[in-house]
């Protein structure tokens, strides 16, 4: 792909939106359906970011076929050489960071500071994973038999299908594509329909760096039309999905039918516990960032704040005062703190949950409304919303909302807080604010979550640590860190017998 093929739109609304085609076997091709869909700026719905292909099963079949052909050669390229291409791609991402971040804000709304962070996360992942090209350690171990050598090596799987969400449009594809490619797999990626441009930008860095044709393919479109045939395709060896638990359940069941390896990174209902001895200023800063960063649309967003009774009122008063001061608007404006909901449907879901919270008897201390006047007239903007006196069993304390709505729950002590924190179906991230080291370590041990932060909010994962959750947040796999290779490789055990005779394990034993 020539880099000029789809130069970035650098955050500016253009009169005629560009048409993007699927990327299959190194070629730009139209969908077999002949249909397209619009990628719309959620901060200003008059701004069409691009026109993308509404693909179907035939397009998935073509992409998988291309990936399968490419796999035959790519798997034989030495991993350090594959890693050199990933290093180059990462350097290209660095050069294009600002333009790609502006594109991302325009297509999904989060503020430019955060989209720069998203692109940076892909860069960090690239440099980290590329280093693995010269490691990807296997292990050796003694054989129980004389003159016999035993070792294990990692081998690629084949064609991997990747289905990604819209909230981290470049970081999440990078968590999947970089380790998969380093390990020698090829890929077909289906981006979320709200954020295909960031995946095009990401893949253009890869192809400009020299990833051979067919190794990475993009098929855009909707879940049922593209995601389903990808999960059901017999030549796809693994599916990695990041999305809602609802879709995870469907994808997991489809993969089980064909014995596909399947990684599910799903929803969250992340608690932040604030104890009486906490540094309140720090906790408030963290709560504001955790609850309203990315408009609350992070899988790790702080959606419950569990506050010990001694500081409950003081904490709430300050939180509300600060939430009211947040500047809501178009994320390309550097002074804006919080952008819009990603689309109309998500905004409506947020408003529905706000109504549910009121009906359930929680006290709405601020927010609760759509902003649709003046500069907000053409976007999906909402006020940051704080509910207090929430009962831990209420729906707003149990279900993932994925918007700027936080539920504050009073608690008596740490044990009570942990009981509330663990009393949901999810287990992704968690946070505790305290100065007491004993209580911190008890919480680290007892919180049912894949991630625990002490004196930091529930958001802020770093790429070289495992990322994922327990319970209905996933199915036990982790992205990030070295553990990513556990998903994208198969172990092969190898025995080399240099005794020149038949030796029988478990049977040939010394008298
Ligand atoms: P979603 O589940 O609606 O969609 C995710 C992806 O799945 C999209 O590409 C979608 O088109 C596709 N899809 C939908 N139906 C499908 C089907 N039947 N078969 C195959 N694919 C299908 O999620 P979303 O709205 O894009 O993202 C928000 C969700 O993602 C939230 O629940 C959030 O918590 C979760 N998330 C989790 C993590 C994590 O690592 N745990 C990270 C980010 C987001």
XYZ file of C-alpha atoms and ligand atoms in Angstrom:
555
model
C 0.000 0.000 0.000
C 1.376 3.400 -0.873
C 1.288 5.744 2.087
C -0.485 8.294 -0.093
C -3.293 5.813 -0.710
C -5.142 7.104 2.282
C -3.252 10.050 3.669
C -4.736 11.042 7.025
C -7.402 13.635 7.155
C -5.558 15.447 9.983
C -8.628 16.316 11.931
C -10.181 18.664 9.363
C -13.671 18.260 8.059
C -13.551 17.923 4.279
C -16.469 18.612 1.974
C -16.269 15.282 0.165
C -15.631 12.327 2.436
C -13.017 9.862 1.290
C -14.113 6.362 0.371
C -12.053 3.612 2.059
C -11.997 0.100 0.680
C -11.177 -3.190 2.334
C -7.525 -4.204 2.389
C -7.179 -7.776 1.178
C -4.025 -9.459 -0.143
C -2.284 -6.080 -0.398
C -5.030 -4.579 -2.579
C -7.763 -2.044 -1.912
C -11.016 -3.711 -2.861
C -14.689 -2.874 -2.654
C -17.028 -5.067 -0.628
C -18.854 -7.818 -2.496
C -22.145 -6.393 -1.206
C -21.654 -3.120 -3.093
C -22.738 -1.333 0.098
C -20.983 1.213 2.283
C -21.526 3.007 5.595
C -20.593 6.420 6.962
C -18.102 7.014 9.753
C -19.509 10.058 11.548
C -17.832 12.494 13.962
C -19.773 12.178 17.246
C -18.868 15.748 18.239
C -20.388 17.106 15.012
C -22.550 14.692 13.080
C -22.441 16.951 10.007
C -18.820 15.910 9.619
C -18.464 12.597 7.749
C -15.008 11.228 8.532
C -15.064 8.648 5.745
C -17.144 6.156 3.810
C -16.312 2.520 4.578
C -17.226 -0.835 3.066
C -20.188 -2.698 4.507
C -18.701 -6.121 3.887
C -20.138 -9.612 4.018
C -19.130 -13.283 4.165
C -17.525 -13.321 0.677
C -15.132 -10.557 1.716
C -14.229 -12.438 4.881
C -13.602 -15.585 2.810
C -11.302 -13.678 0.435
C -9.379 -12.129 3.335
C -8.945 -15.452 5.143
C -7.804 -17.101 1.901
C -5.190 -14.349 1.409
C -4.032 -14.660 5.021
C -3.740 -18.421 4.668
C -1.586 -18.106 1.533
C 0.598 -15.472 3.161
C 1.041 -17.626 6.266
C 2.918 -20.285 4.292
C 5.814 -17.810 3.797
C 5.464 -15.497 6.806
C 5.779 -18.302 9.343
C 9.218 -19.136 7.867
C 10.587 -15.585 8.150
C 12.874 -15.631 11.231
C 11.190 -13.891 14.172
C 14.021 -11.299 14.530
C 13.432 -10.303 10.878
C 9.681 -10.069 11.437
C 10.449 -7.906 14.455
C 12.570 -5.535 12.333
C 9.460 -4.747 10.308
C 7.506 -4.123 13.504
C 10.239 -1.733 14.711
C 9.990 0.170 11.420
C 6.195 0.297 11.622
C 6.438 1.634 15.161
C 8.858 4.365 14.088
C 6.369 5.335 11.353
C 3.589 5.499 13.962
C 5.773 7.857 15.991
C 6.243 10.144 12.990
C 2.519 10.186 12.267
C 1.362 10.261 15.894
C -0.261 13.695 15.827
C -2.169 13.192 12.556
C -3.403 9.747 13.578
C -4.468 11.025 17.011
C -6.451 13.855 15.422
C -8.164 11.367 13.104
C -9.037 9.266 16.138
C -10.585 12.162 18.063
C -12.581 13.021 14.984
C -13.937 9.519 14.517
C -14.737 8.603 18.125
C -14.717 11.787 20.157
C -12.261 11.309 23.021
C -10.126 14.355 23.766
C -6.875 14.838 21.887
C -4.709 14.326 25.006
C -6.232 10.856 25.303
C -6.040 9.917 21.622
C -2.357 10.872 21.730
C -2.134 8.416 24.623
C -3.947 5.766 22.584
C -1.514 6.119 19.676
C 1.371 6.158 22.160
C 0.108 2.887 23.606
C 0.365 1.313 20.151
C 3.916 2.719 19.874
C 4.879 1.355 23.300
C 3.399 -2.023 22.391
C 5.297 -2.060 19.088
C 8.688 -1.436 20.698
C 7.988 -3.875 23.532
C 6.721 -6.682 21.297
C 9.423 -6.204 18.665
C 12.002 -6.939 21.368
C 10.375 -10.348 21.703
C 11.465 -11.158 18.160
C 14.888 -11.958 19.635
C 13.489 -13.656 22.736
C 10.207 -15.574 22.506
C 11.871 -17.964 24.888
C 11.049 -21.627 24.921
C 12.671 -23.896 27.480
C 14.844 -26.946 27.785
C 14.482 -29.547 30.472
C 16.290 -32.819 31.241
C 14.889 -35.996 29.742
C 14.242 -38.912 32.105
C 16.159 -41.136 29.657
C 19.907 -41.105 28.997
C 21.247 -39.615 25.771
C 18.006 -37.865 25.047
C 17.398 -34.099 24.778
C 14.079 -32.397 25.567
C 12.912 -28.863 24.727
C 9.814 -26.768 24.024
C 9.455 -24.050 21.402
C 6.673 -21.646 20.510
C 5.079 -22.038 17.089
C 2.540 -19.804 15.331
C -1.108 -20.789 15.019
C -1.942 -19.704 11.467
C -4.670 -17.240 10.502
C -5.926 -15.197 13.463
C -9.196 -13.250 13.398
C -9.359 -10.033 15.403
C -12.529 -8.193 16.327
C -12.009 -4.853 18.009
C -14.097 -2.211 19.845
C -14.203 1.529 19.279
C -12.965 2.883 22.607
C -9.238 2.228 22.043
C -9.223 2.218 18.255
C -5.460 1.873 17.784
C -4.123 0.587 21.116
C -6.334 -2.510 21.157
C -5.582 -3.540 17.551
C -1.885 -3.108 18.410
C -2.195 -5.437 21.440
C -3.480 -8.090 19.073
C -1.627 -7.527 15.803
C 1.900 -6.912 17.067
C 2.339 -10.112 19.105
C 0.419 -12.170 16.517
C 2.723 -11.016 13.707
C 5.947 -11.338 15.697
C 4.946 -14.918 16.490
C 4.519 -15.680 12.765
C 0.732 -15.593 12.399
C -1.213 -13.755 9.730
C -4.374 -11.792 10.451
C -7.777 -10.604 9.368
C -8.986 -7.679 11.438
C -12.544 -6.399 11.706
C -12.562 -2.950 13.306
C -15.570 -1.595 15.186
C -17.873 0.167 12.760
C -17.416 3.456 14.670
C -13.621 3.495 14.330
C -12.333 1.863 11.148
C -10.096 4.815 10.192
C -7.695 4.297 13.104
C -7.216 0.668 12.047
C -6.535 1.797 8.469
C -3.963 4.247 9.798
C -2.373 1.563 11.964
C -2.216 -0.997 9.156
C -0.843 1.582 6.723
C 2.134 2.034 9.081
C 2.647 -1.735 9.003
C 2.456 -2.036 5.230
C 4.629 1.048 4.687
C 7.191 -0.679 6.901
C 7.206 -3.706 4.609
C 4.710 -6.239 5.992
C 4.158 -8.503 2.959
C 0.823 -8.654 1.187
C -1.797 -10.902 2.722
C -0.157 -10.913 6.168
C -2.611 -8.295 7.485
C -6.064 -7.835 5.970
C -8.848 -5.443 6.964
C -12.518 -6.175 6.412
C -14.865 -3.440 7.635
C -18.542 -3.748 8.480
C -20.972 -4.892 11.105
C -20.786 -7.635 13.715
C -23.304 -10.039 12.237
C -22.106 -9.568 8.632
C -18.341 -9.696 9.188
C -17.701 -10.805 12.778
C -19.907 -13.892 12.553
C -18.413 -15.359 9.335
C -14.939 -14.645 10.708
C -15.626 -16.532 13.942
C -17.180 -19.413 12.010
C -14.533 -19.717 9.258
C -12.869 -23.153 9.360
C -9.454 -21.790 8.321
C -9.293 -19.265 11.157
C -7.339 -20.823 14.006
C -7.950 -18.222 16.694
C -10.288 -15.337 17.433
C -9.353 -12.451 19.679
C -12.330 -10.294 20.619
C -12.433 -7.191 22.746
C -15.998 -6.054 23.283
C -19.070 -6.434 25.420
C -19.828 -9.546 27.486
C -22.992 -9.996 25.410
C -21.016 -10.324 22.167
C -18.305 -12.311 23.967
C -20.835 -14.969 24.885
C -21.873 -15.354 21.201
C -18.303 -15.375 19.897
C -17.137 -17.822 22.571
C -19.935 -20.247 21.715
C -19.192 -19.997 17.960
C -15.479 -20.674 18.542
C -16.263 -23.702 20.720
C -18.116 -25.296 17.791
C -14.949 -25.406 15.687
C -12.446 -25.798 18.548
C -10.917 -22.402 17.832
C -8.712 -20.780 20.373
C -10.610 -17.744 21.636
C -9.549 -14.758 23.713
C -12.352 -12.639 25.170
C -11.640 -9.248 26.760
C -15.021 -7.968 27.863
C -16.856 -5.544 30.131
C -16.193 -4.108 33.562
C -17.872 -2.431 36.548
C -14.729 -1.186 38.181
C -14.699 -0.083 41.822
C -12.573 2.559 43.472
C -12.460 2.255 47.269
C -11.715 5.391 49.272
C -10.971 4.756 52.955
C -11.074 7.319 55.757
C -7.277 7.601 55.882
C -6.886 8.239 52.140
C -5.179 11.269 50.673
C -8.507 12.793 49.621
C -7.051 15.232 47.137
C -5.331 12.362 45.323
C -8.471 10.224 45.434
C -10.606 13.040 44.038
C -8.225 13.671 41.176
C -8.198 9.939 40.456
C -11.994 9.628 40.662
C -12.546 12.464 38.218
C -10.064 11.005 35.731
C -11.236 7.402 36.215
C -14.954 8.160 35.924
C -15.045 10.819 33.225
C -11.883 10.205 31.157
C -12.862 8.900 27.694
C -16.415 10.021 28.644
C -16.557 6.959 30.931
C -16.194 4.718 27.895
C -13.262 2.644 29.094
C -13.554 -0.989 30.016
C -11.548 0.048 33.088
C -13.570 3.215 33.824
C -14.264 3.933 37.489
C -17.987 3.301 37.530
C -18.421 2.688 41.267
C -16.816 4.690 44.069
C -17.082 2.930 47.431
C -16.424 5.495 50.131
C -15.930 4.939 53.859
C -18.504 6.771 55.955
C -16.056 9.120 57.690
C -15.168 10.909 54.451
C -18.320 10.122 52.448
C -20.002 13.564 52.466
C -16.788 15.537 52.124
C -15.655 13.414 49.200
C -19.018 13.709 47.428
C -19.221 17.493 47.849
C -15.806 17.941 46.310
C -16.389 15.380 43.541
C -19.594 17.098 42.464
C -17.999 20.559 42.566
C -15.213 19.320 40.302
C -17.464 17.322 37.935
C -19.551 20.461 37.356
C -16.442 22.354 36.281
C -15.413 19.899 33.555
C -15.470 21.446 30.104
C -17.476 19.355 27.657
C -16.992 19.750 23.919
C -15.151 18.771 20.767
C -12.057 16.828 21.800
C -9.891 18.561 19.197
C -10.075 21.691 21.370
C -7.115 21.288 23.753
C -9.015 22.971 26.598
C -11.862 20.429 26.565
C -11.913 17.835 29.394
C -14.570 15.436 28.119
C -15.830 14.650 24.625
C -19.167 13.216 23.437
C -20.575 9.712 23.668
C -19.351 7.685 20.702
C -22.754 7.523 19.012
C -26.456 8.189 19.467
C -27.148 4.672 20.732
C -24.508 4.924 23.478
C -25.833 8.349 24.506
C -29.353 6.921 24.712
C -28.090 3.999 26.810
C -26.434 6.478 29.190
C -29.682 8.477 29.494
C -31.653 5.275 30.079
C -29.373 4.306 32.948
C -29.659 7.809 34.403
C -33.443 7.351 34.424
C -33.067 3.872 35.941
C -30.835 5.237 38.723
C -33.415 7.901 39.609
C -36.221 5.355 39.583
C -34.209 3.031 41.808
C -33.957 5.819 44.385
C -30.316 6.843 44.039
C -29.640 10.540 44.619
C -28.464 12.339 41.468
C -26.085 15.042 42.712
C -25.131 16.506 39.342
C -25.505 15.991 35.605
C -28.157 13.767 34.131
C -28.860 15.711 30.962
C -27.951 15.773 27.341
C -26.201 18.947 26.152
C -27.614 19.941 22.775
C -27.456 23.721 22.540
C -24.891 26.047 20.964
C -21.527 24.378 20.414
C -23.082 21.044 21.484
C -25.997 21.187 19.048
C -24.646 18.638 16.579
C -23.046 16.049 18.858
C -23.869 13.358 21.404
C -22.871 15.285 24.522
C -23.856 14.498 28.095
C -23.206 16.093 31.456
C -20.913 14.200 33.849
C -23.324 12.528 36.255
C -22.764 11.584 39.910
C -25.196 9.355 41.810
C -24.913 9.144 45.617
C -26.438 6.856 48.265
C -26.437 4.047 45.730
C -27.330 0.600 47.012
C -24.822 -2.001 45.837
C -27.642 -4.105 44.359
C -29.100 -1.354 42.163
C -28.747 -1.818 38.413
C -26.587 1.325 38.150
C -24.184 -0.370 40.582
C -24.253 -3.740 38.842
C -24.415 -3.213 35.076
C -21.838 -1.714 32.743
C -23.124 1.678 31.547
C -20.096 2.782 29.494
C -20.808 6.472 29.914
C -20.002 9.427 32.203
C -22.127 8.130 35.049
C -20.600 7.162 38.406
C -22.347 5.450 41.326
C -21.145 6.338 44.835
C -21.774 3.743 47.538
C -21.126 4.257 51.275
C -19.230 1.554 53.195
C -18.305 0.838 56.848
C -14.764 -0.481 56.530
C -12.382 -2.282 54.173
C -14.061 -5.699 54.523
C -17.420 -4.176 53.667
C -15.887 -2.294 50.739
C -14.302 -5.441 49.329
C -17.597 -7.317 49.666
C -19.348 -4.584 47.652
C -16.484 -4.395 45.137
C -16.634 -8.143 44.498
C -20.426 -8.273 44.370
C -20.752 -7.849 40.602
C -20.470 -10.151 37.600
C -17.305 -8.467 36.301
C -13.710 -8.364 37.505
C -11.466 -6.184 35.343
C -9.907 -3.320 37.291
C -10.063 -2.069 40.885
C -8.490 0.668 43.000
C -7.926 1.436 46.665
C -6.963 4.736 48.257
C -5.380 4.354 51.696
C -2.132 5.158 53.517
C -2.255 1.908 55.486
C 0.078 -0.673 53.949
C -1.634 -3.586 55.729
C -5.016 -2.703 54.331
C -3.484 -2.186 50.885
C -2.047 -5.696 50.816
C -5.291 -7.243 52.109
C -7.160 -5.559 49.272
C -4.577 -6.688 46.707
C -5.182 -10.246 47.919
C -8.973 -10.087 48.160
C -10.233 -7.945 45.277
C -11.577 -10.163 42.501
C -10.061 -8.324 39.549
C -7.349 -8.777 36.946
C -5.851 -5.404 37.896
C -5.567 -3.611 41.258
C -4.206 -0.090 41.686
C -3.184 1.315 45.052
C -3.498 5.095 45.285
C -4.211 5.402 41.569
C -7.492 5.210 39.645
C -8.821 2.123 37.859
C -7.433 3.308 34.515
C -3.808 3.539 33.426
C -2.543 0.114 32.361
C 1.008 -0.162 31.023
C 1.707 -2.338 27.985
C 4.297 -4.686 29.471
C 1.990 -5.962 32.215
C -0.819 -8.486 31.696
C -4.172 -6.900 30.890
C -7.507 -8.665 31.367
C -10.004 -9.663 33.978
C -11.726 -12.388 35.924
C -15.360 -13.580 36.064
C -17.504 -12.291 33.165
C -14.787 -9.887 32.032
C -13.173 -12.612 29.990
C -12.146 -16.205 29.617
C -8.796 -16.140 31.342
C -6.477 -14.889 28.599
C -4.362 -11.781 28.972
C -3.213 -9.181 26.481
C -0.086 -7.074 26.969
C 3.152 -8.325 28.407
C 4.822 -11.593 27.671
C 1.582 -13.512 28.317
C 0.226 -12.359 24.932
C 2.424 -15.035 23.350
C 0.568 -17.700 25.290
C -2.409 -16.880 23.118
C -0.681 -16.377 19.763
C 1.551 -19.456 19.882
C 1.267 -23.199 20.374
C 3.835 -25.015 22.460
C 5.665 -27.779 20.640
C 7.516 -30.358 22.764
C 10.566 -31.827 21.033
C 12.541 -34.960 22.009
C 15.848 -35.756 20.332
C 17.113 -39.255 21.107
C 20.850 -39.685 20.389
C 21.231 -43.104 22.132
C 20.862 -45.143 18.920
C 18.400 -47.501 20.568
C 14.678 -47.624 21.320
C 14.137 -46.062 24.740
C 10.710 -46.297 26.331
C 9.589 -43.461 28.582
C 8.057 -44.623 31.883
C 8.941 -48.261 31.057
C 12.766 -48.293 30.823
C 13.576 -47.666 34.460
C 16.767 -48.521 36.385
C 16.300 -51.683 38.512
P -19.384 -4.644 21.098
O -19.397 -5.927 21.855
O -20.671 -4.052 20.693
O -18.540 -4.823 19.754
C -17.201 -5.270 19.760
C -16.857 -5.784 18.367
O -17.597 -6.988 18.141
C -17.245 -4.837 17.232
O -16.250 -4.870 16.237
C -18.553 -5.427 16.733
O -18.841 -5.106 15.389
C -18.277 -6.918 16.892
N -19.475 -7.761 16.959
C -20.732 -7.419 17.334
N -21.551 -8.486 17.261
C -20.797 -9.541 16.838
C -21.053 -10.919 16.574
N -22.275 -11.430 16.739
N -20.045 -11.700 16.174
C -18.796 -11.215 16.035
N -18.491 -9.906 16.241
C -19.471 -9.078 16.647
O -18.509 -3.633 21.967
P -18.168 -2.104 21.685
O -19.433 -1.320 21.901
O -17.435 -1.935 20.396
O -17.109 -1.809 22.855
C -17.490 -1.598 24.166
C -17.361 -2.850 25.000
O -16.047 -3.359 24.907
C -17.595 -2.594 26.470
O -18.361 -3.627 27.023
C -16.201 -2.597 27.061
O -16.128 -2.911 28.426
C -15.535 -3.622 26.215
N -14.079 -3.451 26.248
C -13.344 -4.380 26.937
C -11.954 -4.242 27.024
C -11.120 -5.254 27.758
O -9.939 -5.378 27.452
N -11.658 -5.992 28.721
C -11.328 -3.152 26.404
C -12.120 -2.231 25.723
C -13.495 -2.396 25.637
